[in-house]
Amino acid sequence: DAKALKLLANYAGTFGMIAGQVYDLQNEKSKDVNKQTLYTIYHNKTAKLLTAPMLIASIIAGNKYYDNFEKLGYNLGIMFQISDDIMDVEGTIESIGKTPNKDLEEDKLTSIKVFGLDGAKQMREYHYLECLKQLADIENCDFLMQFCKKMYERTK
């Protein structure tokens, strides 16, 4: 389907995942710490990666649940990135597979830097609950419910 292919190109390209990576690199060591920049990075870098397959499936199914999947992917991607930030602070090299506090040492723009650790945990929960709201309208979504829960509870 041409519409699905166009969506994939847009979500992966210079207005999507590539843009997110560029924004991320541009904002390392930035003194301008704000939610809008952080969410622009997370939305493009990760949320579009998770949203694209759901939207492609929706398009193929006649746009069924398109808006729900768009909002689900956005919130799931933001939640995923916030979880990464939290694990970077609370995790061990064994649990996360990398040196803890690496983001802090590299002075990366993270949810911890914007909200603090407790605030990041609150934002992670907020986005998890937003995921559940979108799933409430979708039939036969047990897998997606479990997937979102695993992403919310993950420690590695």
PDB file of C-alpha atoms in Angstrom:
ATOM      1  CA  ASP A   1       0.000   0.000   0.000  1.00  0.00           C
ATOM      2  CA  ALA A   2       1.463   3.358  -1.057  1.00  0.00           C
ATOM      3  CA  LYS A   3       0.085   5.174   2.006  1.00  0.00           C
ATOM      4  CA  ALA A   4       1.838   2.712   4.336  1.00  0.00           C
ATOM      5  CA  LEU A   5       5.110   3.029   2.441  1.00  0.00           C
ATOM      6  CA  LYS A   6       4.916   6.834   2.565  1.00  0.00           C
ATOM      7  CA  LEU A   7       4.278   6.711   6.329  1.00  0.00           C
ATOM      8  CA  LEU A   8       7.294   4.462   6.850  1.00  0.00           C
ATOM      9  CA  ALA A   9       9.518   6.765   4.801  1.00  0.00           C
ATOM     10  CA  ASN A  10       8.330   9.810   6.757  1.00  0.00           C
ATOM     11  CA  TYR A  11       8.672   8.166  10.158  1.00  0.00           C
ATOM     12  CA  ALA A  12      12.138   6.779   9.412  1.00  0.00           C
ATOM     13  CA  GLY A  13      13.550   9.714   7.460  1.00  0.00           C
ATOM     14  CA  THR A  14      14.687  13.241   8.098  1.00  0.00           C
ATOM     15  CA  PHE A  15      11.326  14.177   9.644  1.00  0.00           C
ATOM     16  CA  GLY A  16      11.305  11.130  11.902  1.00  0.00           C
ATOM     17  CA  MET A  17      13.878   8.845  13.450  1.00  0.00           C
ATOM     18  CA  ILE A  18      16.836  10.499  11.741  1.00  0.00           C
ATOM     19  CA  ALA A  19      15.622  13.891  12.975  1.00  0.00           C
ATOM     20  CA  GLY A  20      15.315  12.508  16.502  1.00  0.00           C
ATOM     21  CA  GLN A  21      18.881  11.256  16.461  1.00  0.00           C
ATOM     22  CA  VAL A  22      20.123  14.604  15.119  1.00  0.00           C
ATOM     23  CA  TYR A  23      18.179  16.528  17.796  1.00  0.00           C
ATOM     24  CA  ASP A  24      19.603  14.193  20.437  1.00  0.00           C
ATOM     25  CA  LEU A  25      23.180  14.827  19.326  1.00  0.00           C
ATOM     26  CA  GLN A  26      22.594  18.571  18.979  1.00  0.00           C
ATOM     27  CA  ASN A  27      21.291  18.797  22.535  1.00  0.00           C
ATOM     28  CA  GLU A  28      24.087  16.937  24.297  1.00  0.00           C
ATOM     29  CA  LYS A  29      25.646  19.253  26.846  1.00  0.00           C
ATOM     30  CA  SER A  30      22.958  21.839  26.111  1.00  0.00           C
ATOM     31  CA  LYS A  31      22.137  24.228  28.916  1.00  0.00           C
ATOM     32  CA  ASP A  32      18.606  24.632  27.513  1.00  0.00           C
ATOM     33  CA  VAL A  33      16.890  21.915  29.529  1.00  0.00           C
ATOM     34  CA  ASN A  34      13.169  21.763  28.755  1.00  0.00           C
ATOM     35  CA  LYS A  35      10.352  19.284  28.275  1.00  0.00           C
ATOM     36  CA  GLN A  36       9.531  20.405  24.733  1.00  0.00           C
ATOM     37  CA  THR A  37      13.018  19.673  23.387  1.00  0.00           C
ATOM     38  CA  LEU A  38      13.203  16.395  25.307  1.00  0.00           C
ATOM     39  CA  TYR A  39       9.823  15.234  23.964  1.00  0.00           C
ATOM     40  CA  THR A  40      10.737  16.275  20.416  1.00  0.00           C
ATOM     41  CA  ILE A  41      13.778  14.014  20.657  1.00  0.00           C
ATOM     42  CA  TYR A  42      11.891  11.101  22.241  1.00  0.00           C
ATOM     43  CA  HIS A  43       8.935  11.427  19.875  1.00  0.00           C
ATOM     44  CA  ASN A  44      11.073  11.332  16.769  1.00  0.00           C
ATOM     45  CA  LYS A  45      13.828   9.010  17.948  1.00  0.00           C
ATOM     46  CA  THR A  46      11.769   6.287  19.626  1.00  0.00           C
ATOM     47  CA  ALA A  47       8.028   6.899  19.462  1.00  0.00           C
ATOM     48  CA  LYS A  48       7.981   6.965  15.670  1.00  0.00           C
ATOM     49  CA  LEU A  49       9.934   3.702  15.602  1.00  0.00           C
ATOM     50  CA  LEU A  50       7.242   2.048  17.741  1.00  0.00           C
ATOM     51  CA  THR A  51       4.310   3.823  16.096  1.00  0.00           C
ATOM     52  CA  ALA A  52       5.149   3.071  12.467  1.00  0.00           C
ATOM     53  CA  PRO A  53       4.382  -0.689  12.507  1.00  0.00           C
ATOM     54  CA  MET A  54       1.091  -0.129  14.320  1.00  0.00           C
ATOM     55  CA  LEU A  55       0.005   2.571  11.871  1.00  0.00           C
ATOM     56  CA  ILE A  56       1.041   0.471   8.884  1.00  0.00           C
ATOM     57  CA  ALA A  57      -1.099  -2.384  10.214  1.00  0.00           C
ATOM     58  CA  SER A  58      -3.954   0.068  10.727  1.00  0.00           C
ATOM     59  CA  ILE A  59      -3.637   1.414   7.180  1.00  0.00           C
ATOM     60  CA  ILE A  60      -3.697  -2.110   5.758  1.00  0.00           C
ATOM     61  CA  ALA A  61      -6.833  -2.792   7.855  1.00  0.00           C
ATOM     62  CA  GLY A  62      -8.620   0.263   6.443  1.00  0.00           C
ATOM     63  CA  ASN A  63      -7.358   2.758   9.059  1.00  0.00           C
ATOM     64  CA  LYS A  64      -8.956   0.792  11.879  1.00  0.00           C
ATOM     65  CA  TYR A  65      -7.964   2.304  15.253  1.00  0.00           C
ATOM     66  CA  TYR A  66      -5.525   4.651  13.486  1.00  0.00           C
ATOM     67  CA  ASP A  67      -5.871   7.489  16.033  1.00  0.00           C
ATOM     68  CA  ASN A  68      -5.591   5.086  18.961  1.00  0.00           C
ATOM     69  CA  PHE A  69      -2.426   3.518  17.558  1.00  0.00           C
ATOM     70  CA  GLU A  70      -0.918   6.922  16.837  1.00  0.00           C
ATOM     71  CA  LYS A  71      -1.454   8.036  20.446  1.00  0.00           C
ATOM     72  CA  LEU A  72      -0.437   4.628  21.799  1.00  0.00           C
ATOM     73  CA  GLY A  73       2.846   4.666  19.886  1.00  0.00           C
ATOM     74  CA  TYR A  74       3.619   8.207  20.999  1.00  0.00           C
ATOM     75  CA  ASN A  75       3.052   7.442  24.680  1.00  0.00           C
ATOM     76  CA  LEU A  76       4.795   4.077  24.498  1.00  0.00           C
ATOM     77  CA  GLY A  77       7.871   5.658  22.923  1.00  0.00           C
ATOM     78  CA  ILE A  78       8.062   8.444  25.491  1.00  0.00           C
ATOM     79  CA  MET A  79       7.554   5.944  28.315  1.00  0.00           C
ATOM     80  CA  PHE A  80      10.265   3.678  26.885  1.00  0.00           C
ATOM     81  CA  GLN A  81      12.817   6.502  26.780  1.00  0.00           C
ATOM     82  CA  ILE A  82      11.946   7.709  30.278  1.00  0.00           C
ATOM     83  CA  SER A  83      12.410   4.138  31.536  1.00  0.00           C
ATOM     84  CA  ASP A  84      15.847   4.083  29.925  1.00  0.00           C
ATOM     85  CA  ASP A  85      16.721   7.310  31.738  1.00  0.00           C
ATOM     86  CA  ILE A  86      15.571   5.888  35.072  1.00  0.00           C
ATOM     87  CA  MET A  87      17.476   2.652  34.543  1.00  0.00           C
ATOM     88  CA  ASP A  88      20.612   4.641  33.724  1.00  0.00           C
ATOM     89  CA  VAL A  89      20.407   6.143  37.221  1.00  0.00           C
ATOM     90  CA  GLU A  90      19.110   3.177  39.212  1.00  0.00           C
ATOM     91  CA  GLY A  91      20.507   0.218  37.281  1.00  0.00           C
ATOM     92  CA  THR A  92      23.705  -1.754  37.605  1.00  0.00           C
ATOM     93  CA  ILE A  93      26.078  -2.753  34.827  1.00  0.00           C
ATOM     94  CA  GLU A  94      24.684  -6.291  35.145  1.00  0.00           C
ATOM     95  CA  SER A  95      21.034  -5.242  34.902  1.00  0.00           C
ATOM     96  CA  ILE A  96      21.276  -2.646  32.130  1.00  0.00           C
ATOM     97  CA  GLY A  97      24.283  -3.940  30.195  1.00  0.00           C
ATOM     98  CA  LYS A  98      26.116  -0.616  30.224  1.00  0.00           C
ATOM     99  CA  THR A  99      27.850   1.631  32.697  1.00  0.00           C
ATOM    100  CA  PRO A 100      25.269   3.287  34.968  1.00  0.00           C
ATOM    101  CA  ASN A 101      25.094   7.094  34.990  1.00  0.00           C
ATOM    102  CA  LYS A 102      26.539   7.195  31.476  1.00  0.00           C
ATOM    103  CA  ASP A 103      23.925   9.755  30.386  1.00  0.00           C
ATOM    104  CA  LEU A 104      24.799  11.979  33.336  1.00  0.00           C
ATOM    105  CA  GLU A 105      28.520  11.731  32.613  1.00  0.00           C
ATOM    106  CA  GLU A 106      27.936  12.599  28.952  1.00  0.00           C
ATOM    107  CA  ASP A 107      25.646  15.458  30.025  1.00  0.00           C
ATOM    108  CA  LYS A 108      22.824  14.180  27.825  1.00  0.00           C
ATOM    109  CA  LEU A 109      19.372  15.730  27.838  1.00  0.00           C
ATOM    110  CA  THR A 110      17.240  13.198  29.731  1.00  0.00           C
ATOM    111  CA  SER A 111      13.976  13.097  31.628  1.00  0.00           C
ATOM    112  CA  ILE A 112      16.002  12.970  34.859  1.00  0.00           C
ATOM    113  CA  LYS A 113      17.665  16.242  33.919  1.00  0.00           C
ATOM    114  CA  VAL A 114      14.287  17.840  33.103  1.00  0.00           C
ATOM    115  CA  PHE A 115      12.028  16.374  35.831  1.00  0.00           C
ATOM    116  CA  GLY A 116      14.353  14.867  38.459  1.00  0.00           C
ATOM    117  CA  LEU A 117      14.210  11.147  39.300  1.00  0.00           C
ATOM    118  CA  ASP A 118      10.834  11.230  41.081  1.00  0.00           C
ATOM    119  CA  GLY A 119       9.342  13.467  38.396  1.00  0.00           C
ATOM    120  CA  ALA A 120      10.597  11.121  35.663  1.00  0.00           C
ATOM    121  CA  LYS A 121       8.933   8.204  37.443  1.00  0.00           C
ATOM    122  CA  GLN A 122       5.669  10.173  37.569  1.00  0.00           C
ATOM    123  CA  MET A 123       5.944  10.981  33.858  1.00  0.00           C
ATOM    124  CA  ARG A 124       6.635   7.317  33.050  1.00  0.00           C
ATOM    125  CA  GLU A 125       3.473   6.342  34.929  1.00  0.00           C
ATOM    126  CA  TYR A 126       1.475   9.098  33.209  1.00  0.00           C
ATOM    127  CA  HIS A 127       2.480   7.824  29.767  1.00  0.00           C
ATOM    128  CA  TYR A 128       1.743   4.228  30.773  1.00  0.00           C
ATOM    129  CA  LEU A 129      -1.773   5.231  31.821  1.00  0.00           C
ATOM    130  CA  GLU A 130      -2.171   7.086  28.512  1.00  0.00           C
ATOM    131  CA  CYS A 131      -1.232   3.858  26.720  1.00  0.00           C
ATOM    132  CA  LEU A 132      -3.919   1.995  28.635  1.00  0.00           C
ATOM    133  CA  LYS A 133      -6.505   4.652  27.695  1.00  0.00           C
ATOM    134  CA  GLN A 134      -5.805   4.087  24.016  1.00  0.00           C
ATOM    135  CA  LEU A 135      -5.976   0.316  24.384  1.00  0.00           C
ATOM    136  CA  ALA A 136      -9.351   0.497  26.138  1.00  0.00           C
ATOM    137  CA  ASP A 137     -11.030   1.150  22.768  1.00  0.00           C
ATOM    138  CA  ILE A 138      -9.230  -1.597  20.835  1.00  0.00           C
ATOM    139  CA  GLU A 139     -10.651  -5.109  20.546  1.00  0.00           C
ATOM    140  CA  ASN A 140      -8.497  -8.174  21.233  1.00  0.00           C
ATOM    141  CA  CYS A 141      -5.481  -6.199  22.401  1.00  0.00           C
ATOM    142  CA  ASP A 142      -4.259  -8.470  25.202  1.00  0.00           C
ATOM    143  CA  PHE A 143      -0.817  -8.718  23.604  1.00  0.00           C
ATOM    144  CA  LEU A 144      -0.494  -4.936  23.414  1.00  0.00           C
ATOM    145  CA  MET A 145      -1.672  -4.583  27.033  1.00  0.00           C
ATOM    146  CA  GLN A 146       0.975  -7.064  28.176  1.00  0.00           C
ATOM    147  CA  PHE A 147       3.603  -5.427  25.987  1.00  0.00           C
ATOM    148  CA  CYS A 148       2.904  -1.971  27.460  1.00  0.00           C
ATOM    149  CA  LYS A 149       2.979  -3.378  30.983  1.00  0.00           C
ATOM    150  CA  LYS A 150       6.340  -5.077  30.338  1.00  0.00           C
ATOM    151  CA  MET A 151       7.741  -1.832  28.917  1.00  0.00           C
ATOM    152  CA  TYR A 152       6.493   0.047  31.993  1.00  0.00           C
ATOM    153  CA  GLU A 153       7.901  -2.465  34.487  1.00  0.00           C
ATOM    154  CA  ARG A 154      11.165  -3.254  32.729  1.00  0.00           C
ATOM    155  CA  THR A 155      14.445  -2.997  34.609  1.00  0.00           C
ATOM    156  CA  LYS A 156      16.804  -3.817  31.735  1.00  0.00           C
TER     157      LYS A 156
END
